[in-house]
Coordinates of C-alpha atoms and ligand atoms in Angstrom, one line a residue:
Q1 CA 94.6 65.4 101.4
K2 CA 97.9 65.5 99.6
K3 CA 96.7 62.5 97.6
E4 CA 93.5 64.4 96.7
I5 CA 95.4 67.4 95.5
E6 CA 97.8 65.2 93.6
S7 CA 94.9 63.6 91.7
L8 CA 93.5 67.1 91.0
V9 CA 96.7 68.4 89.4
K10 CA 98.1 65.2 87.9
D11 CA 97.1 66.2 84.4
S12 CA 98.8 69.6 84.7
V13 CA 101.8 70.1 82.4
F14 CA 103.3 72.4 84.9
F15 CA 103.2 69.9 87.7
R16 CA 104.4 67.1 85.5
A17 CA 107.4 69.2 84.4
M18 CA 108.0 70.3 88.0
S19 CA 108.1 66.7 89.3
N20 CA 110.5 65.7 86.5
Y21 CA 113.0 68.4 87.6
N22 CA 112.5 68.5 91.4
T23 CA 110.4 65.9 93.1
S24 CA 110.9 67.3 96.6
L25 CA 109.9 70.8 95.6
M26 CA 106.9 69.3 93.9
E27 CA 106.0 67.6 97.2
R28 CA 106.3 70.8 99.1
T29 CA 104.2 72.6 96.6
L30 CA 101.4 70.1 97.0
R31 CA 101.5 70.4 100.7
D32 CA 101.3 74.2 100.5
I33 CA 98.4 74.0 98.1
S34 CA 96.5 71.4 100.0
E35 CA 96.7 73.3 103.3
Y36 CA 95.2 76.4 101.6
W37 CA 92.7 74.4 99.6
V38 CA 91.3 72.7 102.7
L39 CA 91.1 76.0 104.6
V40 CA 89.2 77.8 101.9
G41 CA 86.6 75.0 101.6
K42 CA 88.0 72.5 99.0
P43 CA 87.1 74.4 95.8
D44 CA 87.6 73.1 92.3
I45 CA 91.2 73.5 91.2
K46 CA 92.6 74.7 87.9
V47 CA 96.3 75.0 87.2
I48 CA 97.2 77.8 84.8
E49 CA 99.6 76.5 82.1
G50 CA 99.9 79.8 80.2
Y51 CA 97.7 79.1 77.1
E52 CA 94.2 79.6 78.6
E53 CA 93.8 83.4 78.0
Q54 CA 90.9 83.0 75.7
D55 CA 89.0 80.7 78.1
V56 CA 89.6 83.0 81.0
I57 CA 88.3 85.9 78.9
N58 CA 85.3 83.9 77.8
R59 CA 84.4 83.1 81.3
L60 CA 84.7 86.7 82.5
V61 CA 82.6 87.9 79.5
E62 CA 79.9 85.2 80.3
E63 CA 79.8 86.5 83.9
N64 CA 79.4 90.0 82.6
L65 CA 82.7 91.0 84.2
L66 CA 84.4 92.0 81.0
I67 CA 83.1 94.2 78.2
K68 CA 84.7 93.6 74.7
M69 CA 86.1 96.8 73.1
N70 CA 85.9 97.8 69.5
D71 CA 87.5 94.9 67.7
T72 CA 88.9 97.0 64.8
E73 CA 90.5 99.7 66.9
Y74 CA 91.3 97.7 70.0
P75 CA 91.5 94.0 68.9
N76 CA 91.3 91.5 71.8
S77 CA 90.9 94.2 74.4
Y78 CA 88.5 94.4 77.3
L79 CA 87.1 96.6 80.0
Y80 CA 86.8 95.6 83.6
R81 CA 85.1 97.6 86.3
S82 CA 86.2 97.1 89.9
A83 CA 84.1 97.6 92.9
P84 CA 84.2 101.4 93.3
F85 CA 85.8 101.2 96.7
D86 CA 88.5 98.8 95.6
V87 CA 90.4 100.8 92.9
A88 CA 93.8 101.6 94.5
R89 CA 96.4 100.2 96.8
S90 CA 95.4 100.2 100.4
E91 CA 98.4 101.1 102.5
K92 CA 96.5 101.0 105.8
D93 CA 95.7 97.4 105.2
T94 CA 99.2 96.4 104.2
Y95 CA 101.3 94.7 106.9
I96 CA 104.7 93.3 107.2
C97 CA 104.6 90.4 109.7
T98 CA 107.5 89.2 111.8
R99 CA 108.1 87.2 114.9
G100 CA 110.0 90.1 116.4
S101 CA 108.5 93.6 117.1
H102 CA 107.3 96.6 115.3
D103 CA 110.9 97.9 115.4
D104 CA 111.8 95.3 112.7
V105 CA 109.8 97.2 110.2
G106 CA 110.1 100.8 111.6
P107 CA 107.7 103.7 111.7
T108 CA 106.8 103.7 107.9
N109 CA 105.1 100.3 108.1
Y110 CA 102.1 98.6 109.7
W111 CA 103.3 95.5 111.6
L112 CA 101.6 92.4 112.9
N113 CA 103.1 89.5 114.8
T114 CA 103.3 86.5 112.5
D115 CA 101.1 84.2 114.6
E116 CA 98.5 86.8 115.1
A117 CA 98.4 87.6 111.4
I118 CA 98.1 84.0 110.5
E119 CA 95.1 83.7 112.8
I120 CA 93.5 86.7 111.2
A121 CA 94.0 85.1 107.8
R122 CA 92.6 81.8 109.0
T123 CA 89.5 83.3 110.4
N124 CA 88.8 85.3 107.3
L125 CA 89.7 82.6 104.7
E126 CA 87.8 79.7 106.3
G127 CA 85.5 78.4 103.6
A128 CA 86.1 81.6 101.5
M129 CA 86.1 79.6 98.2
K130 CA 83.4 77.1 98.8
G131 CA 81.8 76.3 95.4
K132 CA 84.3 78.4 93.6
T133 CA 87.5 77.6 91.7
L134 CA 91.0 78.0 93.0
Y135 CA 93.4 79.0 90.3
I136 CA 97.0 78.0 90.7
V137 CA 99.2 80.5 88.9
P138 CA 102.9 79.6 88.8
Y139 CA 105.0 82.6 87.6
W140 CA 108.6 83.5 87.1
L141 CA 110.0 87.0 87.6
G142 CA 112.9 87.9 85.2
P143 CA 114.1 86.4 82.0
I144 CA 113.4 82.6 82.1
D145 CA 117.1 81.7 82.2
S146 CA 118.2 84.5 84.4
P147 CA 120.3 83.6 87.5
F148 CA 118.6 86.7 89.0
G149 CA 115.1 85.4 88.4
Q150 CA 112.7 84.2 91.1
G151 CA 109.6 82.0 91.0
G152 CA 106.3 82.3 92.7
I153 CA 103.0 80.6 92.9
E154 CA 99.8 82.6 93.4
L155 CA 96.7 80.9 94.6
T156 CA 93.6 82.9 93.8
D157 CA 89.9 82.7 93.2
S158 CA 89.9 85.8 90.9
L159 CA 89.8 85.3 87.2
Y160 CA 90.5 89.0 86.9
V161 CA 93.8 88.4 88.8
V162 CA 94.5 85.4 86.6
L163 CA 94.0 87.4 83.4
N164 CA 96.2 90.3 84.7
L165 CA 99.0 87.9 85.7
M166 CA 98.8 86.4 82.2
K167 CA 99.2 89.9 80.7
I168 CA 102.0 91.2 82.9
T169 CA 103.9 88.2 84.3
R170 CA 105.5 85.1 82.8
V171 CA 103.1 82.4 83.9
G172 CA 102.4 78.7 83.4
R173 CA 104.4 75.7 82.2
V174 CA 107.4 77.7 81.0
T175 CA 108.1 78.6 84.6
A176 CA 108.2 74.9 85.8
K177 CA 111.9 74.4 85.0
P178 CA 113.3 77.6 86.4
I179 CA 111.2 77.3 89.5
A180 CA 112.3 73.7 90.0
L181 CA 115.9 74.5 89.4
S182 CA 115.9 77.5 91.7
N183 CA 114.4 75.1 94.3
S184 CA 112.1 77.7 95.9
Y185 CA 109.2 80.0 95.3
V186 CA 107.4 82.8 97.0
L187 CA 103.9 81.6 98.0
G188 CA 101.0 84.0 97.4
M189 CA 97.5 83.3 98.7
H190 CA 94.8 85.5 97.5
A191 CA 91.0 85.4 98.0
T192 CA 88.5 88.0 96.9
A193 CA 86.3 86.7 99.8
D194 CA 83.4 89.2 100.1
L195 CA 85.5 92.3 99.3
N196 CA 84.6 93.7 102.7
P197 CA 87.0 96.7 103.0
E198 CA 86.8 96.5 106.8
K199 CA 88.3 93.0 106.6
R200 CA 90.9 93.7 103.9
Y201 CA 94.4 92.6 104.6
I202 CA 97.5 92.4 102.6
L203 CA 99.9 90.4 104.8
H204 CA 103.6 89.9 104.1
F205 CA 105.7 87.2 105.8
P206 CA 109.2 87.7 104.5
D207 CA 110.7 85.2 107.0
E208 CA 108.3 82.4 106.4
N209 CA 108.4 79.7 103.7
D210 CA 112.0 78.8 104.4
G211 CA 112.9 82.4 104.3
M212 CA 111.6 82.8 100.7
G213 CA 108.5 84.7 101.9
T214 CA 104.8 84.3 101.9
V215 CA 102.0 86.8 101.1
I216 CA 98.3 86.5 102.1
S217 CA 95.9 89.0 100.7
F218 CA 92.1 89.0 100.9
N219 CA 89.0 91.1 100.5
T220 CA 90.5 93.1 97.6
N221 CA 90.8 92.5 93.9
Y222 CA 92.9 95.6 93.0
G223 CA 96.3 95.5 91.2
G224 CA 98.9 96.1 93.8
N225 CA 96.8 94.5 96.5
A226 CA 96.0 91.4 94.6
L227 CA 98.5 90.8 91.8
L228 CA 100.9 89.3 94.3
S229 CA 103.8 89.0 91.8
K230 CA 104.0 92.8 91.5
K231 CA 104.4 95.0 94.6
C232 CA 104.1 92.2 97.2
H233 CA 106.7 89.9 95.7
A234 CA 108.8 91.8 93.3
L235 CA 109.2 94.8 95.7
R236 CA 108.5 93.9 99.3
I237 CA 109.5 90.3 99.6
A238 CA 112.3 90.8 97.0
S239 CA 113.7 93.8 98.8
F240 CA 113.9 91.8 102.0
R241 CA 115.8 89.0 100.3
A242 CA 117.9 91.5 98.3
K243 CA 119.3 93.0 101.5
R244 CA 120.2 89.5 102.7
E245 CA 121.8 88.5 99.4
G246 CA 123.5 91.8 98.4
W247 CA 121.4 93.2 95.6
M248 CA 118.5 95.7 95.2
A249 CA 114.8 95.4 94.3
E250 CA 113.7 98.9 93.5
H251 CA 110.5 100.9 92.5
M252 CA 112.4 102.0 89.4
M253 CA 112.0 102.2 85.6
M254 CA 115.0 101.5 83.4
I255 CA 115.7 102.5 79.8
G256 CA 118.7 102.5 77.5
I257 CA 119.3 105.6 75.4
R258 CA 121.1 105.1 72.1
E259 CA 123.0 108.1 70.8
P260 CA 123.8 108.8 67.2
T261 CA 127.2 107.2 67.7
G262 CA 125.5 104.0 68.6
R263 CA 126.5 104.2 72.3
M264 CA 123.9 102.8 74.6
T265 CA 123.6 104.2 78.2
Y266 CA 121.2 102.8 80.7
I267 CA 119.5 104.9 83.4
S268 CA 117.0 104.0 86.1
G269 CA 114.5 106.2 87.8
A270 CA 112.6 106.0 91.1
F271 CA 109.4 108.1 91.0
P272 CA 106.6 107.4 93.4
S273 CA 103.4 105.8 92.2
S274 CA 101.7 107.7 89.5
S275 CA 104.6 110.1 89.1
G276 CA 106.1 109.3 85.8
K277 CA 108.0 106.0 85.6
T278 CA 106.0 104.4 82.8
N279 CA 106.1 107.6 80.8
L280 CA 109.8 108.1 81.1
S281 CA 110.4 104.4 80.3
M282 CA 108.5 105.0 77.0
L283 CA 110.1 108.3 76.3
Q284 CA 109.8 109.2 72.6
P285 CA 112.6 111.7 71.9
P286 CA 111.5 115.0 70.1
D287 CA 111.6 114.8 66.3
D288 CA 115.0 116.5 65.9
F289 CA 116.6 113.9 68.2
L290 CA 114.9 111.1 66.3
K291 CA 116.2 112.5 63.0
A292 CA 119.7 112.8 64.4
G293 CA 119.6 109.1 65.4
W294 CA 118.7 109.2 69.1
D295 CA 116.3 106.7 70.6
T296 CA 115.3 105.0 73.8
Y297 CA 114.7 101.3 74.6
L298 CA 112.7 100.0 77.5
V299 CA 113.8 97.5 80.1
S300 CA 111.3 98.2 82.8
D301 CA 108.5 100.6 83.7
D302 CA 107.9 100.0 87.4
I303 CA 110.3 97.6 89.1
T304 CA 113.9 97.0 88.5
W305 CA 116.1 94.3 90.2
M306 CA 119.7 95.2 90.3
H307 CA 122.7 93.0 91.0
P308 CA 126.3 94.0 91.4
V309 CA 128.4 92.3 88.7
N310 CA 132.0 93.2 88.3
G311 CA 131.6 96.4 90.3
Q312 CA 128.6 97.6 88.4
L313 CA 124.8 97.3 89.0
R314 CA 123.0 95.4 86.3
G315 CA 119.3 95.7 86.0
I316 CA 116.6 93.3 84.9
N317 CA 112.8 93.7 84.7
P318 CA 111.1 91.1 86.8
E319 CA 107.8 91.8 84.9
Y320 CA 106.5 90.8 81.5
G321 CA 104.0 93.6 80.9
F322 CA 102.6 97.0 82.0
F323 CA 100.1 97.8 84.6
G324 CA 100.0 101.5 83.7
V325 CA 98.1 104.6 84.6
A326 CA 95.6 105.4 81.9
P327 CA 94.6 109.1 82.6
H328 CA 96.7 111.6 80.6
T329 CA 98.1 109.0 78.3
S330 CA 97.6 110.4 74.8
Y331 CA 99.2 110.6 71.4
K332 CA 100.7 113.9 72.6
T333 CA 102.0 112.8 75.9
N334 CA 102.9 109.2 75.3
P335 CA 102.5 108.0 71.7
R336 CA 104.4 104.8 72.3
A337 CA 102.1 103.7 75.1
M338 CA 99.1 104.6 72.9
D339 CA 100.4 102.3 70.3
A340 CA 101.1 99.5 72.7
I341 CA 97.7 99.5 74.4
K342 CA 95.9 99.3 71.0
R343 CA 95.9 95.5 71.2
N344 CA 95.5 92.7 73.7
T345 CA 94.9 95.1 76.5
L346 CA 92.8 94.8 79.6
F347 CA 91.5 98.2 80.7
T348 CA 90.4 98.7 84.3
N349 CA 88.1 101.5 85.4
V350 CA 88.3 103.6 82.3
G351 CA 85.3 105.2 80.4
I352 CA 83.9 103.7 77.3
D353 CA 82.2 105.5 74.3
S354 CA 79.4 104.4 72.0
R355 CA 81.9 102.9 69.6
K356 CA 83.3 100.8 72.5
C357 CA 86.6 102.6 72.5
P358 CA 88.2 103.5 75.9
Y359 CA 88.3 107.0 77.1
W360 CA 90.0 108.8 80.0
E361 CA 90.8 112.4 81.0
G362 CA 93.5 113.9 78.9
M363 CA 93.2 111.4 76.0
S364 CA 91.2 113.5 73.5
E365 CA 87.9 115.3 73.0
V366 CA 85.1 113.8 75.0
P367 CA 83.5 111.3 72.7
E368 CA 79.8 110.6 71.9
G369 CA 77.8 108.3 74.2
L370 CA 80.4 108.2 76.9
I371 CA 79.8 105.8 79.9
D372 CA 81.9 106.5 82.9
W373 CA 84.1 104.0 84.9
R374 CA 81.2 103.1 87.2
G375 CA 79.0 102.3 84.2
K376 CA 76.8 105.4 84.3
P377 CA 76.3 107.9 81.4
F378 CA 79.0 110.6 81.6
D379 CA 77.5 114.0 82.5
G380 CA 80.7 115.9 83.4
T381 CA 80.0 116.0 87.1
D382 CA 82.5 113.2 87.9
K383 CA 85.5 111.9 86.1
A384 CA 85.0 109.6 83.1
A385 CA 87.9 107.4 84.1
H386 CA 89.0 106.8 87.7
P387 CA 92.2 108.8 88.3
N388 CA 93.9 105.4 89.0
S389 CA 92.4 103.6 86.0
R390 CA 94.9 101.3 84.4
F391 CA 95.9 99.4 81.3
S392 CA 97.3 95.8 81.5
T393 CA 99.4 95.2 78.4
P394 CA 101.9 92.5 77.6
I395 CA 105.4 93.9 77.3
K396 CA 105.8 92.5 73.7
E397 CA 103.2 95.0 72.5
Y398 CA 105.7 97.8 73.1
R399 CA 107.8 98.4 70.0
N400 CA 111.0 99.9 71.5
L401 CA 112.0 97.1 73.9
S402 CA 115.7 97.0 74.8
P403 CA 117.8 94.3 73.1
D404 CA 118.8 93.6 76.7
Y405 CA 115.2 93.0 77.9
E406 CA 115.6 89.3 77.8
N407 CA 119.3 89.4 78.7
P408 CA 119.6 87.0 81.7
N409 CA 122.3 89.2 83.1
G410 CA 120.5 92.5 82.6
A411 CA 122.2 95.7 81.5
P412 CA 124.6 98.0 83.4
V413 CA 123.0 101.1 85.0
S414 CA 124.9 104.4 84.7
A415 CA 122.6 106.8 86.5
F416 CA 119.8 106.8 89.1
L417 CA 117.1 109.5 89.0
F418 CA 115.0 110.4 92.0
G419 CA 112.0 112.4 91.4
G420 CA 108.4 113.0 92.3
R421 CA 105.5 115.4 92.2
R422 CA 106.8 118.6 93.8
S423 CA 105.3 121.9 92.7
D424 CA 108.0 123.9 94.5
L425 CA 111.6 123.9 95.6
M426 CA 113.0 121.0 93.7
P427 CA 114.8 122.1 90.5
L428 CA 114.3 120.4 87.1
I429 CA 117.7 118.6 87.6
M430 CA 120.5 118.5 90.0
E431 CA 123.4 116.1 90.2
A432 CA 124.6 114.7 93.6
R433 CA 128.3 115.3 94.2
S434 CA 128.7 111.8 95.5
W435 CA 126.9 108.5 96.1
D436 CA 126.3 109.5 99.7
E437 CA 124.8 112.8 98.9
G438 CA 122.7 111.1 96.3
V439 CA 121.4 108.8 99.0
L440 CA 120.5 111.9 101.0
F441 CA 118.6 113.2 97.9
G442 CA 116.6 109.9 97.9
A443 CA 116.1 109.9 101.6
M444 CA 114.8 113.5 101.5
Q445 CA 112.2 112.9 98.8
R446 CA 109.0 114.6 100.0
V447 CA 106.4 114.4 97.3
E448 CA 102.7 114.8 96.6
T449 CA 100.5 111.7 97.2
T450 CA 98.6 110.4 94.2
A451 CA 95.5 108.4 93.3
A452 CA 97.5 105.2 93.1
A453 CA 96.9 104.7 96.9
I454 CA 93.7 105.2 98.8
G455 CA 93.7 108.5 100.7
K456 CA 94.1 112.2 100.1
V457 CA 95.8 113.2 96.8
G458 CA 98.3 116.1 96.6
E459 CA 99.6 116.0 100.2
L460 CA 103.3 116.2 100.7
R461 CA 104.8 113.2 102.4
N462 CA 108.1 111.6 102.8
D463 CA 108.6 108.9 100.2
P464 CA 112.3 107.9 100.2
M465 CA 113.5 106.4 96.9
A466 CA 109.8 106.1 96.0
M467 CA 109.9 103.0 98.3
R468 CA 107.8 104.1 101.3
P469 CA 104.8 101.9 100.5
F470 CA 107.1 98.9 99.5
M471 CA 109.8 98.8 102.1
P472 CA 109.6 95.6 104.1
Y473 CA 112.1 96.4 106.8
N474 CA 113.2 99.5 108.7
M475 CA 113.8 102.3 106.3
G476 CA 116.8 103.5 108.4
D477 CA 118.4 100.1 107.7
Y478 CA 117.6 100.6 104.0
F479 CA 119.5 103.9 104.0
K480 CA 122.4 102.1 105.6
Y481 CA 122.2 99.4 103.0
Y482 CA 122.1 101.9 100.2
L483 CA 125.2 103.6 101.5
E484 CA 127.0 100.3 101.7
M485 CA 126.0 99.4 98.2
G486 CA 127.7 102.5 96.9
K487 CA 131.0 101.5 98.6
K488 CA 130.8 98.0 97.2
L489 CA 130.5 99.2 93.6
E490 CA 133.5 100.2 91.6
K491 CA 131.3 102.2 89.3
P492 CA 128.2 103.2 91.2
P493 CA 125.5 105.0 89.2
R494 CA 125.6 108.8 89.4
I495 CA 122.6 110.1 91.3
Y496 CA 120.3 112.8 90.1
N497 CA 117.3 114.6 91.5
V498 CA 114.7 115.5 88.8
N499 CA 111.4 117.2 89.0
W500 CA 109.0 117.4 86.0
F501 CA 106.2 118.9 88.2
R502 CA 107.4 122.3 89.3
K503 CA 104.5 124.8 89.0
N504 CA 104.2 128.5 88.2
E505 CA 102.1 131.1 90.1
S506 CA 98.9 130.2 88.1
G507 CA 99.3 126.5 88.9
G508 CA 100.5 125.4 85.5
F509 CA 103.6 123.2 85.0
L510 CA 106.7 125.2 84.3
W511 CA 108.3 122.3 82.4
P512 CA 106.5 120.7 79.4
G513 CA 107.6 117.2 80.5
Y514 CA 107.0 114.0 78.6
S515 CA 109.1 113.9 75.4
Q516 CA 110.9 117.1 76.4
N517 CA 112.4 115.2 79.3
M518 CA 114.8 114.0 76.7
Y519 CA 116.7 117.3 77.1
V520 CA 117.4 116.4 80.8
V521 CA 118.3 112.9 79.9
K522 CA 120.7 114.1 77.3
W523 CA 122.4 116.3 79.9
I524 CA 122.7 113.3 82.3
L525 CA 124.3 111.2 79.5
G526 CA 126.8 114.0 78.8
R527 CA 127.6 114.1 82.5
V528 CA 128.0 110.3 83.1
N529 CA 129.9 109.8 80.0
G530 CA 132.3 112.7 80.9
E531 CA 131.4 115.0 78.0
I532 CA 129.7 117.9 79.8
T533 CA 132.2 119.2 82.4
D534 CA 131.2 122.8 83.0
A535 CA 128.3 122.3 85.4
V536 CA 127.5 124.9 88.1
E537 CA 128.5 123.8 91.5
T538 CA 126.0 124.6 94.3
P539 CA 125.7 123.4 97.9
M540 CA 123.1 120.8 96.8
G541 CA 125.3 119.5 93.9
Y542 CA 125.7 120.4 90.2
V543 CA 123.1 122.0 88.0
P544 CA 123.5 122.6 84.3
S545 CA 125.0 125.8 83.1
L546 CA 122.7 127.3 80.5
D547 CA 125.6 127.4 78.0
S548 CA 126.2 123.7 78.0
F549 CA 122.6 122.6 78.4
D550 CA 120.5 122.0 75.3
Y551 CA 117.0 122.7 76.7
G552 CA 114.9 123.0 73.6
T553 CA 112.4 125.8 73.1
I554 CA 111.8 127.0 76.7
D555 CA 112.7 130.6 77.3
K556 CA 115.8 131.5 79.4
N557 CA 113.8 133.0 82.2
T558 CA 111.7 129.9 82.8
M559 CA 114.9 127.9 82.6
N560 CA 116.6 130.0 85.3
Q561 CA 113.5 129.5 87.5
L562 CA 113.6 125.7 86.8
L563 CA 117.2 125.4 87.8
L564 CA 117.2 127.7 90.8
I565 CA 118.7 126.4 94.0
D566 CA 116.7 128.2 96.6
R567 CA 119.1 128.4 99.5
K568 CA 116.5 129.4 102.1
G569 CA 114.0 126.8 100.8
F570 CA 116.5 124.0 101.0
L571 CA 117.5 125.0 104.5
E572 CA 113.9 124.9 105.4
E573 CA 113.5 121.5 103.7
L574 CA 116.4 120.1 105.7
K575 CA 114.6 121.2 108.8
T576 CA 111.3 119.7 107.7
V577 CA 112.7 116.2 107.0
R578 CA 114.6 116.1 110.2
P579 CA 111.8 114.6 112.4
F580 CA 111.2 112.0 109.7
F581 CA 114.9 111.0 109.8
E582 CA 114.8 111.1 113.6
S583 CA 111.8 108.7 113.7
F584 CA 114.2 105.9 112.7
G585 CA 116.2 106.4 115.8
S586 CA 119.4 104.4 115.9
H587 CA 118.5 102.7 112.7
F588 CA 119.2 105.9 110.8
P589 CA 122.9 105.8 109.8
D590 CA 125.3 108.2 111.4
E591 CA 127.0 108.6 108.1
L592 CA 123.8 110.0 106.6
W593 CA 123.5 112.5 109.4
E594 CA 127.0 113.6 108.7
T595 CA 126.1 114.1 105.0
Y596 CA 123.0 116.0 106.1
Y597 CA 125.1 118.3 108.3
N598 CA 127.7 118.8 105.5
V599 CA 125.1 119.9 103.0
K600 CA 123.4 122.1 105.7
S601 CA 126.6 123.9 106.5
R602 CA 127.4 124.4 102.9
L603 CA 124.0 126.0 102.4
E604 CA 124.5 128.2 105.4
K605 CA 127.8 129.5 104.1
W606 CA 126.6 130.0 100.5
Ligands
GTP1 P1 102.8 103.8 88.9 O1 102.4 102.8 87.8 O2 101.6 104.1 89.8 O3 104.0 103.4 89.7 O4 103.1 105.2 88.2 P2 104.3 105.8 87.3 O5 105.3 106.3 88.1 O6 104.6 104.8 86.2 O7 103.6 107.0 86.6 P3 103.1 107.3 85.1 O8 104.3 107.4 84.1 O9 102.1 106.3 84.7 O10 102.5 108.7 85.2 C1 101.5 109.0 86.1 C2 100.8 110.3 85.7 O11 101.7 111.4 85.6 C3 100.2 110.2 84.3 O12 98.9 110.8 84.3 C4 101.1 110.9 83.4 O13 100.5 111.5 82.3 C5 101.7 112.0 84.3 N1 103.1 112.3 83.9 C6 104.1 111.4 83.6 N2 105.2 112.1 83.2 C7 104.9 113.4 83.2 C8 105.7 114.6 82.9 O14 106.8 114.6 82.5 N3 105.0 115.8 83.1 C9 103.7 115.9 83.6 N4 103.2 117.1 83.7 N5 103.0 114.8 83.8 C10 103.6 113.6 83.7
SPV2 C1 101.9 101.7 92.1 O1 100.9 102.1 92.9 O2 103.0 102.1 92.4 C2 101.6 100.9 90.9 C3 100.3 100.3 90.8 O3 102.5 100.7 90.1 S1 100.0 98.9 91.8 O4 100.5 97.8 91.0 O5 98.6 98.9 92.0 O6 100.8 99.1 93.0
MN3 MN1 104.4 101.6 90.7

């Protein structure tokens, strides 16, 4: 069988390059592939080298799976419609599998025993690709020459997955050398099978594959469930490895902000799914900032890998493109995204008008001849675009990329922001007094659920560091690890809690958000660079004093509301998160309890 596979891939540039650099890894790769290939019913095989995008598109168009968009306004852009029941991440089908017990992964994860999970996969995957084509997609996460990069190989029968990977990940022959030299890769096996949601599994095996990790996903074709390089590898598998190796793989965006003086400061922000990472990463400062010489430069919009180097965390973006939320992206809210998605973009589950331009809620006026995301004429009874509709766009389409985007060593991170959708309690901005209290901010995150995952939207739930759906081990141990990281760093990032989503009595947002978030960012820069010293000290940490806070055109009253530290509310909040913390039992660090009680007693005395 290995011979058979060998003959099927022998013309591939990727495999030829791979065997030049590392014969034994090449041998192992062939074994891995042949085992899967036999299981799924010996389909045809095609290795993705990285230059086949047009062929892939043509095939999908022929199969009526892609619709070409207006070629003048959206050149080389297409619309894909998913099965309507397969349009978001499915947390209840997502498992971390180990040979130990459920306690390995803690109460925030679904767990399966490794052997049991492999048996489930075997049963479901047997013959699942008979008569189809198996695409082998080698990919590399991080700058090609980065010591922090990691390779992966995704095996899939979905051309939609292949096209997405080509848009948002470095794929094909360019990855052969770094994969070969790193002498390992994460193995991802994906099959659309019959898309039966009852038999949908996204299985993670962080211990398998010589400890590099394996992912098996089937009966789904949606982003985070099926693009295995993204959440499965770059967050879950990578976080597991990061803990072992002393670094961090986080659900964070990262940008550099250049001030008129030329100084560049990098900040990273963890916001749960559909809660503002991509938008903050593409922040276009208000006009007066731009005129004065401020601007922002993107490193990452969803995932950041951070390594301690000389006492500082340095961040890289493992990805090569955006898989961004479409609804409410507009020239008003995010002009830089609107520019980037005007070319070479794959849209998923958006509406389309009679001119073949995409449309979604919050984009503009409802256009003529609108067809909704399911392909039916839009009549206003349902949404035109699915609330979790997405754009897949290569990173190079974004015009304000950081000069450090391709820096193999990344860029130093000066601040961490934790935030999420919270209509009450959480102020616009507060600064933790210490790393440990910042970790408590992160651990306490209780935010509204969104359409990015299947389930109810708008329900408050605990989502520490925006990592709940992506944490591959016990969250209590993660908190411990986070605390240790702070001790290890000479210059740990300062930690902030932000909230763009506070609401007024009539349900409207108190804070205008989007480009206006620049005012908050400016305050953070003033703080981390030691230029704003007169902040107001509260039991929760520091909040801006209105005198030293440039907050734009908002009135003072609203500002006071936005910055209020509600003593009673926070005491109540501490009480509310307590059972969640307790659910981690002895995994929850004593040190964090201590911090919890310190903050609590400060509030009580205030
Ligand atoms: P994932 O890709 O799911 O991880 O989401 P994300 O964290 O990147 O969120 P994104 O930036 O795509 O924003 C999600 C939704 O929140 C979009 O509809 C945005 O328009 C909206 N949003 C983002 N930033 C703000 C803000 O500052 N204020 C308000 N009101 N809405 C915002
Ligand atoms: C998220 O849900 O956090 C996303 C989209 O960024 S997905 O890739 O589907 O996970
Ligand atoms: Mn995300």
